[in-house]
Structures are given as structure tokens and as C-alpha cells.
CSV table of C-alpha atoms in Angstrom, one decimal:
chain,number,residue,atom,x,y,z
A,14,MET,CA,0.0,0.1,0.0
A,15,LYS,CA,1.3,3.4,-0.9
A,16,ASP,CA,0.8,6.0,1.7
A,17,MET,CA,3.6,8.5,0.8
A,18,PHE,CA,3.4,10.2,-2.7
A,19,SER,CA,6.5,11.4,-4.4
A,20,ILE,CA,7.0,15.5,-4.6
A,21,SER,CA,9.2,15.0,-7.6
A,22,GLU,CA,6.4,13.1,-9.4
A,23,MET,CA,3.9,15.6,-8.4
A,24,LYS,CA,6.2,18.5,-9.8
A,25,ALA,CA,6.7,16.4,-13.0
A,26,VAL,CA,2.8,16.7,-13.8
A,27,VAL,CA,2.8,19.4,-16.6
A,28,LYS,CA,-0.6,21.1,-17.4
A,29,THR,CA,-1.2,22.9,-20.6
A,30,ALA,CA,-2.1,26.4,-20.7
A,31,ASP,CA,-5.6,25.6,-21.2
A,32,GLU,CA,-5.9,23.0,-18.5
A,33,LYS,CA,-4.3,25.7,-16.1
A,34,GLN,CA,-6.8,28.2,-17.2
A,35,ARG,CA,-9.7,25.8,-16.8
A,36,ILE,CA,-8.6,24.8,-13.3
A,37,ILE,CA,-8.0,28.6,-12.3
A,38,LYS,CA,-11.4,29.5,-13.5
A,39,GLU,CA,-13.2,26.5,-11.7
A,40,ALA,CA,-11.4,27.0,-8.5
A,41,SER,CA,-12.0,30.7,-8.2
A,42,ILE,CA,-15.8,29.9,-8.2
A,43,LEU,CA,-16.3,29.6,-4.5
A,44,GLN,CA,-19.7,28.5,-4.4
A,45,MET,CA,-20.8,24.9,-3.6
A,46,LYS,CA,-17.3,23.6,-2.6
A,47,ASP,CA,-17.3,20.5,-0.4
A,48,VAL,CA,-13.6,19.6,0.2
A,49,PHE,CA,-11.3,22.2,1.9
A,50,LEU,CA,-7.8,21.7,0.9
A,51,SER,CA,-5.3,22.6,3.6
A,52,TYR,CA,-1.5,23.0,2.9
A,53,SER,CA,1.6,24.9,3.8
A,54,SER,CA,2.4,27.9,1.5
A,55,ASP,CA,5.8,26.2,1.2
A,56,ASP,CA,4.1,23.4,-0.6
A,57,SER,CA,2.5,25.7,-3.3
A,58,ASN,CA,4.5,24.2,-6.1
A,59,ILE,CA,2.7,20.8,-5.5
A,60,ILE,CA,-0.7,21.7,-4.1
A,61,MET,CA,-2.4,21.6,-7.7
A,62,TYR,CA,-1.5,17.9,-8.0
A,63,VAL,CA,-3.5,17.2,-5.0
A,64,TYR,CA,-6.3,19.7,-6.1
A,65,ASP,CA,-6.6,17.7,-9.4
A,66,LEU,CA,-6.6,14.4,-7.7
A,67,ILE,CA,-9.4,15.4,-5.3
A,68,ARG,CA,-11.3,16.7,-8.3
A,69,LYS,CA,-10.9,13.6,-10.3
A,70,TYR,CA,-12.7,11.5,-7.3
A,71,GLY,CA,-15.5,14.0,-7.4
A,72,GLY,CA,-14.6,16.7,-5.0
A,73,ARG,CA,-15.4,20.4,-5.4
A,74,VAL,CA,-12.3,21.8,-3.8
A,75,TYR,CA,-11.9,25.1,-1.9
A,76,LEU,CA,-8.3,26.3,-2.3
A,77,ASP,CA,-7.5,29.6,-0.5
A,78,ARG,CA,-4.9,30.7,-3.2
A,79,PHE,CA,-8.0,31.2,-5.6
A,80,ASP,CA,-10.0,33.1,-2.9
A,81,SER,CA,-9.9,36.9,-4.0
A,82,SER,CA,-11.3,38.0,-0.6
A,83,LEU,CA,-8.1,36.8,0.9
A,84,SER,CA,-5.9,39.2,-1.0
A,85,ASN,CA,-5.8,41.7,1.8
A,86,HIS,CA,-3.7,40.1,4.7
A,87,ASP,CA,-5.7,41.4,7.5
A,88,PHE,CA,-5.5,38.4,10.0
A,89,GLN,CA,-9.0,38.8,11.4
A,90,GLN,CA,-10.6,38.7,8.0
A,91,VAL,CA,-8.4,36.0,6.6
A,92,ALA,CA,-9.3,33.8,9.8
A,93,SER,CA,-13.1,34.5,9.4
A,94,ARG,CA,-12.9,33.6,5.7
A,95,LEU,CA,-11.2,30.4,6.2
A,96,SER,CA,-13.5,29.5,9.1
A,97,GLN,CA,-16.5,30.1,6.7
A,98,ALA,CA,-14.9,27.8,4.1
A,99,ALA,CA,-14.2,25.1,6.6
A,100,MET,CA,-17.5,25.1,7.9
A,101,SER,CA,-19.3,25.1,4.5
A,102,CYS,CA,-16.9,22.1,3.2
A,103,SER,CA,-17.9,18.9,4.8
A,104,ARG,CA,-14.6,17.3,4.0
A,105,MET,CA,-10.9,18.4,4.6
A,106,VAL,CA,-7.9,17.1,3.0
A,107,LEU,CA,-4.4,18.0,4.4
A,108,LEU,CA,-1.3,17.8,2.3
A,109,VAL,CA,1.4,16.7,4.7
A,110,SER,CA,5.0,17.3,4.1
A,111,LYS,CA,7.9,18.2,6.1
A,112,ASN,CA,6.6,21.9,5.8
A,113,VAL,CA,3.5,21.3,7.9
A,114,SER,CA,5.4,21.6,11.2
A,115,ARG,CA,6.3,25.3,10.1
A,116,SER,CA,2.8,26.3,9.5
A,117,ILE,CA,0.9,28.4,11.8
A,118,TRP,CA,-2.5,27.9,9.9
A,119,ILE,CA,-2.6,24.0,9.5
A,120,PRO,CA,-3.4,23.1,13.1
A,121,TRP,CA,-6.1,25.8,13.3
A,122,GLU,CA,-7.5,24.7,10.0
A,123,ILE,CA,-7.5,21.0,10.9
A,124,GLY,CA,-9.3,21.9,14.2
A,125,LEU,CA,-11.9,23.7,12.3
A,126,GLY,CA,-12.7,20.8,10.0
A,127,HIS,CA,-12.6,18.3,13.0
A,128,GLY,CA,-14.7,20.7,15.1
A,129,PHE,CA,-17.2,21.7,12.6
A,130,HIS,CA,-17.7,18.1,11.3
A,131,SER,CA,-15.9,15.1,12.6
A,132,LYS,CA,-12.4,13.6,12.7
A,133,GLU,CA,-13.6,11.2,10.0
A,134,SER,CA,-14.4,14.3,7.9
A,135,VAL,CA,-10.4,15.0,7.7
A,136,ALA,CA,-8.0,13.0,5.6
A,137,LEU,CA,-4.2,13.3,5.1
A,138,PHE,CA,-2.2,13.1,2.0
A,139,PHE,CA,1.4,12.5,2.6
A,140,ALA,CA,4.2,13.8,0.2
A,141,SER,CA,7.9,13.4,0.5
A,142,ASP,CA,10.8,12.3,-1.7
A,143,ASP,CA,12.5,10.6,1.2
A,144,VAL,CA,10.4,7.6,2.4
A,145,LYS,CA,12.8,7.0,5.3
A,146,ASP,CA,12.4,10.5,6.6
A,147,THR,CA,9.0,10.2,8.5
A,148,LYS,CA,9.6,12.0,11.6
A,149,TRP,CA,7.7,15.1,10.6
A,150,ARG,CA,4.6,12.6,10.0
A,151,GLU,CA,4.7,11.7,13.8
A,152,GLN,CA,3.1,15.0,15.0
A,153,GLU,CA,0.6,14.0,17.7
A,154,TYR,CA,-2.4,15.7,16.3
A,155,LEU,CA,-2.1,14.0,12.8
A,156,GLY,CA,-2.3,10.5,14.5
A,157,MET,CA,-6.0,10.5,14.7
A,158,TYR,CA,-6.8,11.2,11.3
A,159,GLN,CA,-7.4,8.9,8.1
A,160,TRP,CA,-5.0,8.9,5.1
A,161,ILE,CA,-5.5,8.8,1.4
A,162,VAL,CA,-3.7,5.8,0.2
A,163,ASP,CA,-3.0,4.0,-3.3
A,164,PRO,CA,-3.4,0.1,-2.6
A,165,GLU,CA,-1.3,-0.3,-5.6
A,166,TYR,CA,-2.9,-3.4,-6.9
A,167,PRO,CA,-1.7,-4.6,-10.4
A,168,PHE,CA,-5.0,-3.1,-11.6
A,169,ASP,CA,-6.3,0.3,-10.9
A,170,LYS,CA,-8.7,0.4,-8.3
A,171,GLY,CA,-8.2,4.0,-7.4
A,172,MET,CA,-7.4,5.8,-4.1
A,173,PHE,CA,-9.0,4.9,-0.8
A,174,ILE,CA,-9.3,6.2,2.8
A,175,TYR,CA,-7.1,4.2,5.2
A,176,ASP,CA,-7.9,4.2,9.0
A,177,PRO,CA,-4.4,3.8,10.7
A,178,VAL,CA,-5.9,3.1,14.1
A,179,ARG,CA,-7.8,0.0,12.8
A,180,GLU,CA,-5.1,-0.6,10.1
A,181,LYS,CA,-7.6,-1.1,7.2
A,182,THR,CA,-9.1,0.7,4.2
A,183,VAL,CA,-12.6,2.1,5.2
A,184,LYS,CA,-13.9,3.0,1.6
A,185,SER,CA,-12.9,4.6,-1.6
A,186,LEU,CA,-11.9,8.2,-1.7
A,187,SER,CA,-14.7,8.9,-4.2
A,188,ASP,CA,-17.2,7.4,-1.7
A,189,TRP,CA,-15.7,9.3,1.2
A,190,ILE,CA,-16.2,12.5,-0.7
A,191,LYS,CA,-19.7,11.6,-2.1
A,192,GLU,CA,-20.8,10.8,1.5
A,193,GLY,CA,-19.7,14.4,2.6
A,194,GLN,CA,-21.6,16.2,-0.3
A,195,PRO,CA,-24.9,17.7,0.8
A,196,SER,CA,-28.1,17.0,-1.0
A,197,LYS,CA,-28.6,20.7,-1.3
A,198,PRO,CA,-25.6,22.6,-2.1
A,199,ARG,CA,-24.2,24.8,0.7
A,200,LEU,CA,-23.0,28.3,-0.3
A,201,PHE,CA,-20.6,30.6,1.4
A,202,ILE,CA,-19.9,34.2,0.3
């Protein structure tokens, strides 16, 4: 089972100009998002890979870098906006890399997702080029959350949600996302 994804491979994924424009246009529409994507700003060079992956499995992703209301850097306004987004999104995915430990926002964002919804509404996506360097993965607050994994079967079954406490996959990534989607879209402005 693959639970660590290569940063080098993520960086190697190249988008055409049309694909980039389509993604930016779609991401900038802030209505009806159901997956809040949390990440360190130091991982900006790989976040679009995770964004695309979640979309592929049916998620409508909120990504702060496309939220024009965050352009002013007033701490109170940013915190309020991120809180609204986390509350309206029933799922949260955290891109976990060695940069997570330096982020002041990530523990707060994860707390919002967990607090507004449940710990099962949060999933971790691990990324590193050094599979031996896992010390940064062992931060206590990360230990309670599910992981996004690739079972790596000889045939493509897709990504799954894995519960590290029970040591088993619990459902497909697409089912996890769909279960969090409301029957009526939630809007936040």
C-alpha cells in the first residue's frame, strides 16, 4: 500500500495552458465547495496535483489561493473567511509534508474541520521524496486522522481512505467525498 506520494512526481505533472486556465477558472468559483484543501504555503509548487486528484474523485475543492477575498492580509478577515470555508466544506484534506510543522495555520484549519464536522471528515495526503524521513509525519495531532492511500494493486482500483488505528481501508476516496456532499449545495460568500 502506498501512503507516501513523491513530490518529484507531483512536480513533473505538467499542465497545458488551457488546463491551467480551466482549473483556475473553476477553482475561483467559491460556491458549492465540499472539500477544504489545507496545505503549507511552502508546498504551493505541488498543491495543484492534490487539487486535481481530489477533483478526479468527485470533490469540489476550496483552495485559498483562488479566494480573491483573501488578497488583503488582515489576520481577522483571513481567519473569518477560512473559518467560513471550513464550515461550509464537509470534508478536509491536508497535504502533509515536512513543511507542515512550520505552518501556523494548519493546526487551526484541521481543528476547524474536525470541530465543525468530525475527525472522519479529515484525511491526510502524505508527500515526500524521502520515504525514510518520516519524523515529521509523527506529530501527535496527525495521528488521529485517516489517510489517502493507493493500494497499488496490479490493476487500478483508485485511491482509498485508510484508518491507521484500525489498520484497514474503510472506503474509496470517491465514496468518502460523495458521503460528505450535501443533498442541497451549501453556499458561502
